[in-house]
XYZ file of C-alpha atoms in Angstrom:
423
model
C -10.163 151.432 79.855
C -9.696 151.965 76.135
C -6.884 154.350 75.233
C -6.413 155.775 71.727
C -3.556 153.990 69.979
C -1.513 157.199 69.747
C -1.717 157.642 73.515
C -0.249 154.263 74.469
C 3.053 154.833 76.265
C 5.959 152.410 76.696
C 6.154 151.284 80.311
C 9.835 150.406 80.120
C 12.908 152.360 79.024
C 16.666 151.866 78.975
C 18.396 148.549 79.563
C 15.259 146.771 80.795
C 13.357 147.772 77.667
C 16.212 146.457 75.517
C 16.245 143.164 77.446
C 12.499 142.799 77.105
C 12.579 143.569 73.378
C 15.240 140.922 72.842
C 13.202 138.427 74.841
C 10.157 139.035 72.654
C 12.208 138.332 69.531
C 13.501 135.118 71.118
C 9.975 134.007 71.977
C 8.826 134.622 68.398
C 11.756 132.626 67.036
C 11.176 129.817 69.508
C 7.522 129.613 68.416
C 8.678 129.327 64.792
C 10.840 126.383 65.832
C 8.347 124.741 68.177
C 7.662 121.144 67.007
C 4.292 120.650 65.401
C 3.528 117.374 67.163
C 4.190 118.593 70.726
C 1.154 117.996 72.987
C -0.359 115.843 70.256
C -1.055 118.218 67.397
C -0.660 121.978 67.365
C -4.313 122.911 67.524
C -5.874 126.003 66.040
C -7.488 127.671 69.018
C -7.107 131.198 70.334
C -6.196 130.036 73.845
C -3.439 127.548 73.145
C -3.095 127.182 69.389
C -1.889 128.904 66.257
C -4.656 131.546 66.194
C -3.332 132.922 69.458
C 0.268 132.734 68.267
C -0.680 134.763 65.212
C -1.469 137.680 67.539
C 2.128 137.904 68.711
C 3.613 137.859 65.214
C 1.061 140.416 63.991
C 1.713 142.856 66.848
C 5.463 142.471 66.342
C 4.898 143.533 62.737
C 2.807 146.518 63.873
C 5.585 147.424 66.344
C 8.655 147.180 64.122
C 7.399 146.789 60.557
C 9.059 143.394 60.046
C 7.243 141.952 57.007
C 8.387 138.432 57.900
C 6.342 138.637 61.073
C 3.287 139.730 59.078
C 3.767 136.803 56.716
C 4.135 134.426 59.676
C 0.939 135.757 61.264
C -0.935 135.337 57.986
C 0.342 131.790 57.575
C -0.748 130.862 61.108
C -4.179 132.357 60.515
C -4.486 130.325 57.314
C -3.575 127.170 59.216
C -6.203 127.955 61.849
C -8.881 128.627 59.216
C -8.071 125.374 57.455
C -8.506 123.544 60.744
C -11.784 125.337 61.317
C -13.029 124.145 57.933
C -12.027 120.539 58.495
C -12.627 119.941 62.213
C -15.775 119.783 64.286
C -15.457 122.481 66.952
C -17.613 123.914 69.697
C -18.355 127.633 69.344
C -16.499 128.958 72.427
C -14.151 131.936 72.150
C -11.004 130.434 73.651
C -11.086 126.857 72.368
C -13.717 126.962 69.625
C -14.442 128.349 66.183
C -15.521 131.795 67.453
C -11.988 132.434 68.712
C -10.381 131.588 65.389
C -12.882 133.840 63.614
C -12.158 136.599 66.164
C -8.454 136.421 65.380
C -9.181 136.652 61.648
C -11.456 139.652 62.150
C -9.050 141.393 64.498
C -5.945 140.944 62.388
C -7.036 141.155 58.768
C -7.263 144.974 58.716
C -3.992 145.190 60.653
C -2.115 142.870 58.284
C -3.694 143.539 54.918
C -4.656 146.760 53.142
C -8.232 146.659 51.898
C -8.907 147.246 48.204
C -11.013 150.459 48.185
C -12.839 149.232 45.063
C -13.710 145.793 46.409
C -17.057 144.783 47.888
C -16.490 144.432 51.649
C -19.122 141.677 51.887
C -17.473 139.693 49.106
C -14.277 139.060 51.085
C -16.001 138.515 54.410
C -14.592 135.172 55.552
C -16.564 135.296 58.805
C -20.084 135.662 57.390
C -20.761 131.941 57.726
C -19.481 132.061 61.316
C -22.018 134.774 62.098
C -24.801 132.663 60.637
C -23.703 129.602 62.622
C -23.541 131.589 65.859
C -26.941 133.195 65.321
C -28.407 129.770 64.697
C -26.743 128.487 67.863
C -27.879 131.464 69.922
C -31.516 131.256 68.836
C -31.858 127.541 69.545
C -33.519 126.833 72.935
C -31.084 125.534 75.556
C -31.059 124.959 79.309
C -28.146 125.535 81.683
C -25.880 126.933 78.976
C -22.506 128.317 79.928
C -22.476 132.105 80.318
C -18.760 132.698 80.866
C -16.049 134.333 78.782
C -13.845 131.318 78.125
C -16.367 128.957 76.550
C -19.814 130.515 76.955
C -22.130 133.334 75.971
C -19.906 136.209 77.081
C -17.096 134.993 74.829
C -19.445 134.848 71.861
C -20.416 138.427 72.677
C -16.750 139.420 72.500
C -16.665 138.007 68.973
C -19.819 139.932 68.065
C -18.278 143.106 69.453
C -15.267 142.674 67.144
C -17.716 142.490 64.222
C -19.868 145.492 65.105
C -19.115 147.176 61.799
C -21.284 144.507 60.173
C -25.018 144.009 60.880
C -24.494 140.321 61.590
C -21.907 141.108 64.271
C -24.305 143.444 66.044
C -26.970 140.740 65.767
C -24.663 138.238 67.482
C -23.994 140.636 70.353
C -27.703 141.431 70.685
C -28.559 137.720 70.784
C -25.938 137.213 73.526
C -27.508 140.008 75.586
C -30.882 138.318 75.207
C -29.493 134.976 76.337
C -27.728 136.540 79.289
C -30.952 138.293 80.270
C -32.811 134.989 80.119
C -30.318 133.373 82.517
C -29.924 136.216 84.952
C -31.037 135.835 88.565
C -32.611 138.833 90.259
C -32.589 139.407 93.990
C -32.362 142.116 96.663
C -28.617 142.504 96.041
C -28.970 142.885 92.277
C -28.459 140.714 89.196
C -26.156 137.740 88.854
C -25.569 134.423 87.065
C -25.266 130.973 88.605
C -22.929 128.177 87.551
C -24.707 124.845 87.967
C -22.645 121.842 89.179
C -22.772 120.057 85.819
C -20.976 123.060 84.251
C -18.075 122.848 86.719
C -14.879 120.832 86.114
C -14.683 117.714 88.260
C -12.158 119.137 90.754
C -14.326 122.224 91.332
C -17.542 120.204 91.534
C -16.030 118.223 94.415
C -15.643 121.480 96.350
C -18.980 122.994 95.191
C -21.358 120.060 94.663
C -24.389 122.394 94.455
C -22.785 124.873 92.054
C -21.536 128.386 92.749
C -21.690 132.082 91.988
C -18.359 132.702 90.242
C -16.470 135.942 90.845
C -13.606 135.374 88.401
C -13.206 137.263 85.151
C -12.526 134.094 83.148
C -15.484 132.004 84.245
C -17.704 134.378 86.197
C -19.815 137.491 86.128
C -17.153 140.270 86.097
C -16.658 139.687 82.370
C -20.419 139.810 81.867
C -20.372 143.296 83.384
C -17.744 144.491 80.912
C -19.602 143.002 77.926
C -22.948 144.509 78.937
C -21.299 147.900 79.237
C -19.709 147.542 75.806
C -23.121 146.673 74.365
C -24.624 149.772 75.998
C -21.850 152.009 74.653
C -22.349 150.587 71.168
C -26.112 151.052 71.301
C -26.734 147.319 70.920
C -29.754 146.134 72.949
C -28.957 148.918 75.389
C -32.487 149.068 76.766
C -32.123 145.452 77.905
C -28.409 145.531 78.716
C -28.372 148.603 80.968
C -30.723 147.294 83.719
C -28.740 144.061 83.745
C -25.488 146.021 83.987
C -26.631 148.235 86.860
C -27.936 145.233 88.788
C -24.818 143.191 88.141
C -22.448 145.897 89.370
C -24.582 146.320 92.482
C -24.482 142.547 93.133
C -20.732 142.371 92.537
C -19.913 145.195 94.916
C -22.199 143.687 97.550
C -19.782 140.746 97.638
C -16.713 142.829 98.387
C -14.854 141.461 101.403
C -14.224 143.550 104.526
C -11.006 145.599 104.633
C -8.007 143.647 105.899
C -9.352 140.254 104.888
C -6.617 139.376 102.369
C -8.316 140.387 99.116
C -11.202 142.564 98.041
C -12.987 139.627 96.417
C -13.009 135.865 96.704
C -13.065 133.543 93.710
C -16.709 132.746 94.452
C -19.519 134.239 96.526
C -20.179 133.010 100.012
C -19.439 133.813 103.625
C -16.901 130.983 103.861
C -15.084 131.973 100.650
C -11.312 132.471 101.196
C -9.185 135.328 99.817
C -8.377 134.974 96.131
C -4.979 135.016 94.472
C -3.786 137.901 92.292
C -4.645 137.092 88.696
C -6.744 137.957 85.691
C -8.771 134.728 85.731
C -9.617 134.830 89.463
C -8.848 137.708 91.778
C -8.972 141.428 92.317
C -6.988 142.484 89.193
C -9.476 140.856 86.827
C -12.464 142.223 88.760
C -10.991 145.737 88.798
C -10.098 145.696 85.103
C -13.542 144.577 83.921
C -15.246 147.050 86.269
C -13.088 149.874 84.927
C -14.068 148.933 81.349
C -17.707 149.146 82.385
C -17.236 152.464 84.167
C -15.543 154.114 81.208
C -17.953 152.599 78.666
C -21.094 154.028 80.240
C -19.660 157.016 82.134
C -20.015 155.985 85.772
C -17.348 157.794 87.860
C -18.374 155.999 91.051
C -17.661 152.655 89.452
C -14.319 153.916 88.232
C -13.384 154.993 91.754
C -14.289 151.504 93.026
C -12.268 149.839 90.249
C -9.143 151.906 90.886
C -9.393 151.357 94.634
C -9.537 147.604 94.085
C -6.586 147.871 91.680
C -4.533 149.884 94.181
C -5.117 147.244 96.832
C -3.940 144.592 94.362
C -0.831 146.584 93.487
C 0.057 146.885 97.144
C -0.515 143.244 98.048
C 2.606 141.375 99.285
C 4.253 139.176 96.679
C 4.148 136.135 98.950
C 0.343 136.337 99.033
C -0.084 136.661 95.256
C -0.221 132.953 94.459
C 1.823 133.487 91.277
C 3.822 130.462 90.197
C 4.321 130.769 86.434
C 4.628 133.576 83.899
C 1.476 133.263 81.760
C -1.391 135.683 81.148
C -4.193 133.698 82.779
C -2.911 133.432 86.351
C 0.760 134.364 86.075
C 3.208 137.196 86.401
C 2.793 138.500 82.863
C -0.974 138.718 83.193
C -0.603 140.752 86.390
C 1.961 143.010 84.751
C -0.339 143.701 81.834
C -3.368 144.602 83.900
C -1.246 146.903 86.050
C 0.104 148.482 82.872
C -3.480 149.010 81.732
C -4.325 150.705 85.045
C -1.302 152.973 84.635
C -2.247 153.859 81.069
C -5.802 154.629 82.169
C -5.051 156.576 85.352
C -1.476 157.848 85.113
C -0.884 156.735 88.733
C 2.756 155.833 89.282
C 1.808 153.119 91.819
C 0.520 151.057 88.921
C 3.580 151.669 86.745
C 5.910 150.610 89.579
C 3.904 147.443 90.257
C 3.756 146.611 86.548
C 7.518 146.937 86.240
C 7.940 144.686 89.267
C 5.824 141.940 87.705
C 7.596 142.326 84.365
C 10.816 141.703 86.275
C 9.237 138.676 87.975
C 8.168 137.359 84.555
C 11.770 137.498 83.377
C 12.967 135.837 86.595
C 10.678 132.871 85.906
C 12.468 132.164 82.645
C 14.536 128.946 82.727
C 17.114 128.808 79.897
C 16.836 125.622 77.861
C 13.342 124.803 79.136
C 9.861 125.358 77.738
C 9.448 127.844 74.897
C 12.335 130.338 74.973
C 12.677 129.483 78.652
C 9.036 130.065 79.590
C 7.001 127.188 81.028
C 3.420 126.787 82.253
C 2.506 125.147 85.575
C -0.469 122.794 85.312
C -1.689 121.778 88.755
C -4.557 119.668 87.404
C -2.527 117.409 85.135
C -1.311 115.225 87.982
C -1.471 115.047 91.762
C 1.729 117.009 92.170
C 1.326 119.253 89.151
C 3.906 119.642 86.386
C 5.744 122.140 84.232
C 4.835 122.052 80.531
C 6.124 123.614 77.355
C 3.100 125.722 76.393
C 3.313 127.857 73.240
C -0.144 129.433 73.372
C -1.727 132.753 74.238
C -3.588 132.143 77.483
C -1.018 130.269 79.558
C 2.018 130.059 77.335
C 4.876 131.876 75.660
C 2.838 133.715 72.994
C 0.877 135.518 75.701
C 4.049 136.335 77.629
C 5.517 137.786 74.425
C 2.473 139.962 73.829
C 2.623 141.377 77.368
C 6.348 142.085 77.139
C 5.875 143.721 73.741
C 3.098 145.971 75.100
C 5.503 147.171 77.787
C 7.997 148.552 75.239
C 5.762 149.548 72.325
C 3.711 152.594 71.350
C 1.149 150.315 69.686
C -1.897 149.810 71.881
C -2.319 146.083 72.681
C -5.891 145.863 71.460
C -5.575 142.078 71.466
C -6.561 142.251 75.141
C -10.164 142.825 74.094
C -10.431 139.049 74.405
C -9.701 139.450 78.111
C -12.404 142.158 78.339
C -9.932 144.547 79.937
C -10.003 147.154 77.149
């Protein structure tokens, strides 16, 4: 699904593009003004903290050349790195130290010009991170998390960002090895099981024996994309390719019959209900990761499957989407961005029209005077009834909304979505 930066096309034009551009600027300003002690302390993570916010400011700089945005991004990265140095963190990509290191790796070449006479290893701030991850990955463990958000697949995404360095390739290779060790093989192909102790309490009540997860955020679709990326990069390809082929076969064997509400459920099983439309769980995330895999290893049949799933998602009635808030994870902006990606990859107008619709829905969900620049996140698990929260971060909050809106009006490819494994 990767498109050369020069080929990225603005989705929006005219008055709507102007409105969206203004909204992005207002989000960036609101993040500057967001109180530091809201939700306790502004943490450093990629998902909800300042590392994720740095992405928005950096891509605004790439879009319009505003040096103040570059300086703001650099300052936020520095804050995140300081927190990394002084706080005990788990390694996960979205809430741990690997995510902060990913943001540093991704943005430093985009924000700072390298000195051609300097030693590239001398200024490598992430070398110690690589060593820590390699130590973590080679230590024997049982029932470790394999997912993108907090597990092995997320660590592989970090290694992918560091492929120019031998230690980055070593991290990705170690992740492939760990995924291979955990894989289950059967007549339908290869898959990964989530044991009950790795489930949040609310999900464990529904699945007391564990489950086979079909969501991009916590399940095997993201594994498929990562294995394909490893194959394309020539990293542990002889081990990754059999896993990849078996995993795609297993995934497609769990496709629901036509007319059953969605192409995939959130988990495998005959009694599994239709899924909502989202990146984290649902057909858009499955289609996007499958398309990445198809393009990475040159499998036209997989690409046809991915685009067919995406077309079904684009045509699904709004009332069945399950969209309540605007964020990337399970909201309107996340849907808009994936549909924009499908349009950029295929040129099919059906995806452009659907992406514009969900951009419009994202703007409709804005409530002046509430949240961050009017954007709020719905947290159903915080209380029995659920509640609206002011969320500044990337995954569910205003920074992510801003990045999606910016991608819809810019010619700069939104390569930040590598952390979603959709490019």
